[in-house]
CSV table of C-alpha atoms and ligand atoms in Angstrom, one decimal:
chain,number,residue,atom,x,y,z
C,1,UNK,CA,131.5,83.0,164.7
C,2,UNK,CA,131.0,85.5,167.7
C,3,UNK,CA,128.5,83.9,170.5
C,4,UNK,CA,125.6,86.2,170.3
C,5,UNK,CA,125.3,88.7,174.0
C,6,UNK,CA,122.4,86.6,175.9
C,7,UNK,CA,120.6,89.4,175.2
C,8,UNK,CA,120.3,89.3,171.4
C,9,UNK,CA,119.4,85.5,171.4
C,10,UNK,CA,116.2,85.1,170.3
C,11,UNK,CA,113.2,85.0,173.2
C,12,UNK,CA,111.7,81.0,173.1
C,13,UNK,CA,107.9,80.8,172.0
C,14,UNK,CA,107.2,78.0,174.2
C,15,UNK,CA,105.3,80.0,176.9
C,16,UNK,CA,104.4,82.9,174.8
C,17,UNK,CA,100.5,82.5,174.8
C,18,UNK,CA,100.1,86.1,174.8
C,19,UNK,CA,101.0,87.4,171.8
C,20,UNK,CA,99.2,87.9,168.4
C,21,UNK,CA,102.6,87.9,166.8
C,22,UNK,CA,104.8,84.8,166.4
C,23,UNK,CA,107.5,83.2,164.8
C,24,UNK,CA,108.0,83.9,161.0
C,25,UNK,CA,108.0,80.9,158.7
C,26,UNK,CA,111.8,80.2,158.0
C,27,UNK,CA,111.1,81.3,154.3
C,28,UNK,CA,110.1,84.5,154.8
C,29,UNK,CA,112.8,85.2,157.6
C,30,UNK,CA,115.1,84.3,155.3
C,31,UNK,CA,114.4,86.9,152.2
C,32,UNK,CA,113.8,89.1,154.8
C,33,UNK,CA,117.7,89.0,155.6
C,34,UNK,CA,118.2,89.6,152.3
C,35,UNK,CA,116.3,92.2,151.6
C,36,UNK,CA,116.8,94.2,154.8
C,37,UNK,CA,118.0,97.4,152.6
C,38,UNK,CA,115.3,98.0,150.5
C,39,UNK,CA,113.0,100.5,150.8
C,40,UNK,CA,109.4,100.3,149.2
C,41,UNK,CA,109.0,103.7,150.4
C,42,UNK,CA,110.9,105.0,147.4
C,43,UNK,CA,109.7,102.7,145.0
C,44,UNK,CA,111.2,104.5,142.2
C,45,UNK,CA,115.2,103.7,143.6
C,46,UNK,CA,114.3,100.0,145.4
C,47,UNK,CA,112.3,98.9,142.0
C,48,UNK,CA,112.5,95.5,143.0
C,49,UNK,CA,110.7,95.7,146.6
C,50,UNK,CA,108.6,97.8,144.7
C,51,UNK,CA,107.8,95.0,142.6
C,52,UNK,CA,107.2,93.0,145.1
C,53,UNK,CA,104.9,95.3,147.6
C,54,UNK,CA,102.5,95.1,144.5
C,55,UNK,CA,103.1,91.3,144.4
C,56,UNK,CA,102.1,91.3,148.1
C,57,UNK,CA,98.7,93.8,148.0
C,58,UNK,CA,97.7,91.6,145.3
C,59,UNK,CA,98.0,88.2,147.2
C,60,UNK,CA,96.4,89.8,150.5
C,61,UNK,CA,93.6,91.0,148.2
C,62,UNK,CA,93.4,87.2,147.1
C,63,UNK,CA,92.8,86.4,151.2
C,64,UNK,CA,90.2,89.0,151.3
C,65,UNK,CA,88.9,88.5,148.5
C,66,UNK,CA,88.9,91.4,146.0
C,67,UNK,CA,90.3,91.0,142.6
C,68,UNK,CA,91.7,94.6,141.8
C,69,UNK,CA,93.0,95.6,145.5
C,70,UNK,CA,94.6,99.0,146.2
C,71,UNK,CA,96.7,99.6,149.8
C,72,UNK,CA,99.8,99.4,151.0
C,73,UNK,CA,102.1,97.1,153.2
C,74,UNK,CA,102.6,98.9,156.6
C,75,UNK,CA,104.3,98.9,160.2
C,76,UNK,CA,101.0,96.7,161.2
C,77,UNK,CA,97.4,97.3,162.3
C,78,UNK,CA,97.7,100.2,163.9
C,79,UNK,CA,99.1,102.2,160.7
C,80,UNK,CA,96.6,100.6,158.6
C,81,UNK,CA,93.7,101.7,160.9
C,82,UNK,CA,95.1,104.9,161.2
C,83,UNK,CA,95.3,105.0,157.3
C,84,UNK,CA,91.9,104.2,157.0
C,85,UNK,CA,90.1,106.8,159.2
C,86,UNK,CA,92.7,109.2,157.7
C,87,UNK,CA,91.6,108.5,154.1
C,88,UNK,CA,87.9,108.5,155.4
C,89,UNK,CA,88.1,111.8,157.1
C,90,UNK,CA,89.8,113.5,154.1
C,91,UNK,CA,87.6,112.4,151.3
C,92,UNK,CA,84.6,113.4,153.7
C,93,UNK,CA,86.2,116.6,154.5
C,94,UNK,CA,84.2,119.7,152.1
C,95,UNK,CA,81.4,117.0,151.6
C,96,UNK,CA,78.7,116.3,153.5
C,97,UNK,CA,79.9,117.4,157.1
C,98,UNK,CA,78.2,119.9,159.1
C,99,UNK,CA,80.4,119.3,162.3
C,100,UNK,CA,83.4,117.6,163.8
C,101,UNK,CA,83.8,114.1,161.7
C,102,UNK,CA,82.9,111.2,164.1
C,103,UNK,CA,84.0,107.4,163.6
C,104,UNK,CA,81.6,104.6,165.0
C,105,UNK,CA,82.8,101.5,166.5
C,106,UNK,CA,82.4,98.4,168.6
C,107,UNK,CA,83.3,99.2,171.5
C,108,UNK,CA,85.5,95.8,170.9
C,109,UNK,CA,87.9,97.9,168.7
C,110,UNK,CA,91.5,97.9,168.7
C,111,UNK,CA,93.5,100.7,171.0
C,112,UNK,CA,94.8,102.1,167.8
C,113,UNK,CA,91.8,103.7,166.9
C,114,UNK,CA,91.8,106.1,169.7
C,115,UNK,CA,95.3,107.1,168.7
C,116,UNK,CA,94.0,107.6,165.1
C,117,UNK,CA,90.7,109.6,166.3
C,118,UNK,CA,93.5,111.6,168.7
C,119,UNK,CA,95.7,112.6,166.1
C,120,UNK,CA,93.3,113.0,163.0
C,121,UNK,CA,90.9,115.4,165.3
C,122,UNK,CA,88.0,112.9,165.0
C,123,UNK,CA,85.1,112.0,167.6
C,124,UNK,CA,85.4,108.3,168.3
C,125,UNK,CA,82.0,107.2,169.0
C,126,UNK,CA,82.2,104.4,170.9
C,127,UNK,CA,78.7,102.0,170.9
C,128,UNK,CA,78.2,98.7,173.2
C,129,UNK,CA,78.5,95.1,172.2
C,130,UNK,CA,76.2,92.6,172.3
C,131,UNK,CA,76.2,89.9,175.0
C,132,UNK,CA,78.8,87.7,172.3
C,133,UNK,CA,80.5,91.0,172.4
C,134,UNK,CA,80.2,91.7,168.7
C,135,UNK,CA,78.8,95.1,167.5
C,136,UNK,CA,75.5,96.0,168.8
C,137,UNK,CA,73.9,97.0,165.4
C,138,UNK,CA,70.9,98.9,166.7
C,139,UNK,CA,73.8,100.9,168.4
C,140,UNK,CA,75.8,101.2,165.6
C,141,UNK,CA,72.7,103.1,163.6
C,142,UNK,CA,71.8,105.3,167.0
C,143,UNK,CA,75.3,106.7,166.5
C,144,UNK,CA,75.4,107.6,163.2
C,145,UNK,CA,75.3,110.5,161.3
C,146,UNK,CA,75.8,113.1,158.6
C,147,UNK,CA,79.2,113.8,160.4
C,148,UNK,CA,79.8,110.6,160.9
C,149,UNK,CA,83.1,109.5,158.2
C,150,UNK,CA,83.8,105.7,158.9
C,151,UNK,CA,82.0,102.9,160.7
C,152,UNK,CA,84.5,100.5,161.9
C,153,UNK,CA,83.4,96.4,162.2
C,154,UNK,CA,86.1,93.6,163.2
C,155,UNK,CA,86.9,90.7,162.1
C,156,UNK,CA,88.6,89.0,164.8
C,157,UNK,CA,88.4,91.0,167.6
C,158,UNK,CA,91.9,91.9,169.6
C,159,UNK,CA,90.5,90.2,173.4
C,160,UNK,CA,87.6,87.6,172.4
C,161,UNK,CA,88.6,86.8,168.6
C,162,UNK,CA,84.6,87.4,167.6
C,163,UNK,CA,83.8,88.7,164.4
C,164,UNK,CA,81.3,91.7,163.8
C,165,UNK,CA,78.5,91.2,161.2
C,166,UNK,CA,80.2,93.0,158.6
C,167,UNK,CA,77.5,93.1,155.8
C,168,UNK,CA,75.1,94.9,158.0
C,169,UNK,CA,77.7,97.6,159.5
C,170,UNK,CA,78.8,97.9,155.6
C,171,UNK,CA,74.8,98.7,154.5
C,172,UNK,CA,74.8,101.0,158.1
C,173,UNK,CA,77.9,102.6,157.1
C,174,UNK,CA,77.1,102.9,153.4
C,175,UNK,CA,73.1,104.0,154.2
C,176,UNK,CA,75.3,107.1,156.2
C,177,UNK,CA,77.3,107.9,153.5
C,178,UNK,CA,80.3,106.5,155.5
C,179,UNK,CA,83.2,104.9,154.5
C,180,UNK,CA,83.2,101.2,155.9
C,181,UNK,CA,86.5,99.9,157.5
C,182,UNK,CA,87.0,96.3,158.4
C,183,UNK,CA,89.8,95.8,161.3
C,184,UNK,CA,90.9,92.1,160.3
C,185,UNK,CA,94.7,92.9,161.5
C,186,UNK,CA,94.4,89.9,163.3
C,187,UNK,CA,91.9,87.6,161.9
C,188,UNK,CA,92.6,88.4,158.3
C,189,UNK,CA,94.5,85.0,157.6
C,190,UNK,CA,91.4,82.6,159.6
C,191,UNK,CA,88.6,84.0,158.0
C,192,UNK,CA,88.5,83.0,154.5
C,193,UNK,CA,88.6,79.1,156.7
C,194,UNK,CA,85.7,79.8,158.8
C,195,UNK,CA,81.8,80.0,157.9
C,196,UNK,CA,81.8,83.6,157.7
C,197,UNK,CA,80.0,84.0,154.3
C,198,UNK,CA,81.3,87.4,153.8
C,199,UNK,CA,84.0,88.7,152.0
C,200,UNK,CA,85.1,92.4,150.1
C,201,UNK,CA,83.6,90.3,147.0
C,202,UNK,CA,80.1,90.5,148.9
C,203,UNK,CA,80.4,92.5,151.5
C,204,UNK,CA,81.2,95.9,149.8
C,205,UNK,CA,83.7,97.1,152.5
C,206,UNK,CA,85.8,100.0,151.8
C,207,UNK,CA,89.1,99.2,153.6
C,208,UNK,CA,90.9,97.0,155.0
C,209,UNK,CA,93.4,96.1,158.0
C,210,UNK,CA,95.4,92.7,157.9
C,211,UNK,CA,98.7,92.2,158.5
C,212,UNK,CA,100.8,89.4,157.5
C,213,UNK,CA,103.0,89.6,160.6
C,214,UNK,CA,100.1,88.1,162.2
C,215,UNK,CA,98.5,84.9,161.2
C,216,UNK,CA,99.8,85.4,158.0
C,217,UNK,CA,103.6,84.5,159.4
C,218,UNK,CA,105.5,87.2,157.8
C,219,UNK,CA,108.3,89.1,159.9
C,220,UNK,CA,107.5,92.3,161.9
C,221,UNK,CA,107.2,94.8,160.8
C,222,UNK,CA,104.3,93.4,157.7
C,223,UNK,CA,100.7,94.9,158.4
C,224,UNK,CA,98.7,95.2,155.4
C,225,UNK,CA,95.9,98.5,154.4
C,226,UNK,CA,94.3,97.3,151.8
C,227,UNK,CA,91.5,99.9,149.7
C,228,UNK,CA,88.3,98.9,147.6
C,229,UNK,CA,89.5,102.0,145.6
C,230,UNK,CA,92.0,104.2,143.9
C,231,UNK,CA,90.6,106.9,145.7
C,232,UNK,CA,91.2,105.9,149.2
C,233,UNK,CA,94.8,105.8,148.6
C,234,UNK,CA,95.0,109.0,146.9
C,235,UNK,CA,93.0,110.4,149.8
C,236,UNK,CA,96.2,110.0,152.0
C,237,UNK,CA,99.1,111.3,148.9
C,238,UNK,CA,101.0,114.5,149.7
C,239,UNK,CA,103.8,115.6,147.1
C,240,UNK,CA,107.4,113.7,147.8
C,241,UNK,CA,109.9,116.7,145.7
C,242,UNK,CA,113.1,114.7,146.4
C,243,UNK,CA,112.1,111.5,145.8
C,244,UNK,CA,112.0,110.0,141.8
C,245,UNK,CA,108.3,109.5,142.4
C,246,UNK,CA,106.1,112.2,143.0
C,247,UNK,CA,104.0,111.1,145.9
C,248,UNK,CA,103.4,109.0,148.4
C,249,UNK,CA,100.2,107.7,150.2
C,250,UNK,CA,102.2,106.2,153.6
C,251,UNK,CA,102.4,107.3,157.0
C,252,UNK,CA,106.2,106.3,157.5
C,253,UNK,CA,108.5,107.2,154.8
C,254,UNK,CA,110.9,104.3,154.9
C,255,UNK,CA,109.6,101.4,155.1
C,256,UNK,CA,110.7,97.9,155.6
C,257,UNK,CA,111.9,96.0,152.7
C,258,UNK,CA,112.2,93.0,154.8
C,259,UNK,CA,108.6,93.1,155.6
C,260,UNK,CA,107.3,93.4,152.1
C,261,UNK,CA,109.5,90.8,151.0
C,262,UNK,CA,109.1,88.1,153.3
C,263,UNK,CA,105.0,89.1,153.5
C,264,UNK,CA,105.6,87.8,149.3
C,265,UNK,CA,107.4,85.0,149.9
C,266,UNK,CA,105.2,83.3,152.6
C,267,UNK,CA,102.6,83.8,151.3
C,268,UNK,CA,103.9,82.0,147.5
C,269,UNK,CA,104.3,79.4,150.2
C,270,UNK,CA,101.7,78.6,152.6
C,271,UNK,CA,98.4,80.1,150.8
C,272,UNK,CA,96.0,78.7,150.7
C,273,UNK,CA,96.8,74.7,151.9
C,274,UNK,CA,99.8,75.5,154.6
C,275,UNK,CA,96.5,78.8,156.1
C,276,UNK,CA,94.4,76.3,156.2
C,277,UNK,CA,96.3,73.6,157.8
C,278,UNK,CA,97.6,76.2,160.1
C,279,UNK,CA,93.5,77.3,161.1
C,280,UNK,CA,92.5,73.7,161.6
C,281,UNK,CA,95.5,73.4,163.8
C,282,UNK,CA,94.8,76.3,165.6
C,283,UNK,CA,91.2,76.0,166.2
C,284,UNK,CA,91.8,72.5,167.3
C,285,UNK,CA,93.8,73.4,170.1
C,286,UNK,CA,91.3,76.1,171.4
C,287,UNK,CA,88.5,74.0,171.1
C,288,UNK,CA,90.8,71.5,173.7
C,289,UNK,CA,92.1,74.4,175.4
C,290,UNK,CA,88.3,75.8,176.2
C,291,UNK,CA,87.4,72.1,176.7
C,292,UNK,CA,90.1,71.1,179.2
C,293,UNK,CA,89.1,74.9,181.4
C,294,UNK,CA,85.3,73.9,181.2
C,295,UNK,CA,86.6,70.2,182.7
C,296,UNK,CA,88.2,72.1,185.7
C,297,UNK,CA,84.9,74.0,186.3
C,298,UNK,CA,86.5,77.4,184.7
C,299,UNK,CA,83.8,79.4,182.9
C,300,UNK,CA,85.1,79.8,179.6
C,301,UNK,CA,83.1,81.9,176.4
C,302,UNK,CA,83.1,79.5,173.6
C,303,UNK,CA,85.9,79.7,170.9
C,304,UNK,CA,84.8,81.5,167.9
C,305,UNK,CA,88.3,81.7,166.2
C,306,UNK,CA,91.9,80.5,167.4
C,307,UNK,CA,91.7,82.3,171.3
C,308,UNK,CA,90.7,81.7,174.1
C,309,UNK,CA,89.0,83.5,177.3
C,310,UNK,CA,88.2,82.1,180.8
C,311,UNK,CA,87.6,83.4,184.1
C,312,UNK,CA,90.5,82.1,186.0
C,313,UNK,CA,91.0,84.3,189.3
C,314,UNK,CA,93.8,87.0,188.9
C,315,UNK,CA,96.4,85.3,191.8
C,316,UNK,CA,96.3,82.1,189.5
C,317,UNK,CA,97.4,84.2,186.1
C,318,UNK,CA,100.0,85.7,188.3
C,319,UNK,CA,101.5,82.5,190.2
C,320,UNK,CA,101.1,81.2,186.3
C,321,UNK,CA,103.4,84.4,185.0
C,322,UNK,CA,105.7,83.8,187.7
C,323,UNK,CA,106.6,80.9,186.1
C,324,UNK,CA,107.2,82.0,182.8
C,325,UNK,CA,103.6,81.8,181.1
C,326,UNK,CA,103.3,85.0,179.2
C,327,UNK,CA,99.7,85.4,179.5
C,328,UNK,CA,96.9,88.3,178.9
C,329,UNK,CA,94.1,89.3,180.4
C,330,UNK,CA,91.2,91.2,178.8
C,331,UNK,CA,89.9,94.6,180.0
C,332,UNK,CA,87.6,92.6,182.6
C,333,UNK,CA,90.1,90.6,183.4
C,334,UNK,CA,89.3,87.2,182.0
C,335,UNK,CA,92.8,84.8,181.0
C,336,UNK,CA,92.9,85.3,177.3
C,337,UNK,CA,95.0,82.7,175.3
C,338,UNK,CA,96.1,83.1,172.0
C,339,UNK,CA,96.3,80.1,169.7
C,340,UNK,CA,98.8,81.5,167.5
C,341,UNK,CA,100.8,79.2,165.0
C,342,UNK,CA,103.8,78.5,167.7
C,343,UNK,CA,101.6,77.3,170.1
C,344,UNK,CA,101.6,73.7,170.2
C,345,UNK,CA,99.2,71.1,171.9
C,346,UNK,CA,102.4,69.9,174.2
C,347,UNK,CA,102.7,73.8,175.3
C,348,UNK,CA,99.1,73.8,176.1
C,349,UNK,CA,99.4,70.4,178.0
C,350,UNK,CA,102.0,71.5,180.2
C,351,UNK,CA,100.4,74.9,180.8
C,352,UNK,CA,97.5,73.1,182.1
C,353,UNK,CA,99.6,70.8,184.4
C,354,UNK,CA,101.2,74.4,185.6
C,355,UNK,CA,97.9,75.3,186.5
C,356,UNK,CA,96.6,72.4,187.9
C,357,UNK,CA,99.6,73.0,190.3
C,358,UNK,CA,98.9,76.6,191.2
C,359,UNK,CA,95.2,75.8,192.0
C,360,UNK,CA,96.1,72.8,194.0
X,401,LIG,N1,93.8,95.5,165.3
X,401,LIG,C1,93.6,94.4,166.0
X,401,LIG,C2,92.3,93.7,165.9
X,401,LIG,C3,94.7,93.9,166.8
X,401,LIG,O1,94.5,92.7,167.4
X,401,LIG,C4,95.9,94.5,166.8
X,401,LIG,C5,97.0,94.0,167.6
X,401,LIG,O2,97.0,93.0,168.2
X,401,LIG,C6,96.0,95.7,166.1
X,401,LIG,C7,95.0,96.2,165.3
X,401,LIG,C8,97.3,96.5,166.1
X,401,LIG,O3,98.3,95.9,165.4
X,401,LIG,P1,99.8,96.2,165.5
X,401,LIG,O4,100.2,95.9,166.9
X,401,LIG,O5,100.5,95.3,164.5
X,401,LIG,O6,100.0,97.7,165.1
């Protein structure tokens, strides 16, 4: 067999502490292979992936908890948030609005909602956290109102992993006649393992992000939209004359095969034991991680899920990327670790020793 260019080999994970992606389980990179030419976005021709997209929507609906779910498996959070405020701003559209549709989030949301407000022609309203930096409820109800299409909560949030109090934005959003959108692209596969007594089963949401290329352990590209309702979807179907079916609710056209398929088969595998092992794991090594800073006098905001933040000065993270930590910061430019399934406690211990080194 050829040698693959050095180029093609794939990158190591050891120092990757950056990333909310990570390495697929070997199950699900495997079907993936096999299934790398089918195309779920013409269901009616690739029957099988078809199959098994509905397969997959019903087992993320398991995670999230609805029994009837609706949605569609995507590129990753970013399509399914742009789906969401999509499907909002259309079903809103002729109703109640007197003006430009708005959107109201935390001003903790993912990036890919200000593409989605960009493109769909919406106001992004964004309102301040609170000092855990989840959503500042009070601010939340200030900002909306009758033009106001979705309210956005996260579950997991992309820089300090905190979750929103989604009942109360879901009663917000409802009380506005706004559609409620959860962002749990990241989080989706550690909350149904935390306390977080909240669910689609009681808190009424309306969509839903979470991706399975995530914690879930699919391959990329496997994000998940997932809809309380029949409607949502249909909100986002134009007409498809070539295909055999007759419409189609996506954003891309073709889709990845590979994705669906491997989303189905790792989940068969690891829900809900191999999750749960894989939280406890996780959260284990944050809450060492977030002890071992604290020990070097680093000020560190308390793990809530798997990642980590710490104010470590900026030369440090740079001396530490020079060699070879991938590493994050957040916006205010805290160190922010990500305690993804790859990372292991040895990784963390010899990332500490590196930084023992480039403090000393
Ligand atoms: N939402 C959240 C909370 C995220 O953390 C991310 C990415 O990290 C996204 C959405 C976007 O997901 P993707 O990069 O898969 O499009």
């Amino acid at each position: 067999m050829m040698e693959p260019r050095q180029q093609q080999r794939p990158q190591d994970f050891d120092k990757v502490l950056s990333s909310m992606c990570t390495e697929p389980h070997p199950l699900a990179q495997e079907v993936a292979v096999e299934c790398l030419a089918m195309n779920p976005g013409d269901p009616a021709t690739y029957q099988t992936v078809a199959e098994l997209e509905t397969e997959a929507i019903t087992r993320l609906g398991e995670v999230a908890g609805i029994a009837d779910p609706y949605g569609y498996i995507a590129s990753g959070g970013t399509e399914a948030n742009i789906q969401a405020i999509h499907a909002a701003r259309n079903r809103a559209s002729g109703e109640h609005l007197s003006g430009q549709p708005n959107v109201v989030a935390p001003e903790s949301v993912h990036f890919s909602v200000n593409k989605a407000a960009e493109m769909l022609g919406v106001d992004l309203r964004v309102v301040p956290v609170d000092s855990d930096y989840r959503a500042d409820l009070d601010a939340v109800r200030a900002a909306v109102d009758t033009d106001t299409v979705a309210v956005i909560g996260v579950a997991g949030s992309t820089e300090y992993g905190r979750v929103d109090p989604i009942p109360a934005l879901t009663d917000i959003a409802h009380d506005g006649g706004a559609h409620m959108h959860v962002d749990a692209s990241w989080g989706g596969f550690v909350l149904p393992f935390t306390d977080y007594a909240w669910s689609f089963a009681d808190a009424p949401i309306d969509s839903m992000a979470i991706d399975p290329h995530k914690f879930g352990r699919a391959p990329i590209p496997a994000g998940g939209l997932l809809a309380r309702n029949q409607a949502t979807v249909d909100a986002l179907a134009v007409e498809t004359p070539y295909l055999e079916t007759t419409s189609q609710a996506t954003l891309t056209g073709t889709r990845s095969g590979a994705g669906v398929a491997g989303t189905v088969a790792v989940m068969e595998e690891l829900w809900r034991a191999g999750y749960h092992q894989q939280y406890h794991t996780q959260m284990n090594n944050a809450t060492f991680l977030a002890e071992q800073l604290t020990n070097r006098g680093i000020k560190v905001a308390t793990p809530t899920l798997p990642l980590v933040t710490a104010a470590v000065q900026s030369t440090t993270i740079e001396a530490l990327q020079a060699k070879g930590w991938r590493l994050a910061r957040t916006t205010g430019g805290d160190l922010r670790i990500v305690c993804m399934p790859h990372v292991s406690r040895a990784s963390l211990e010899a990332f500490l020793d590196d930084l023992d080194y480039v403090r000393s």
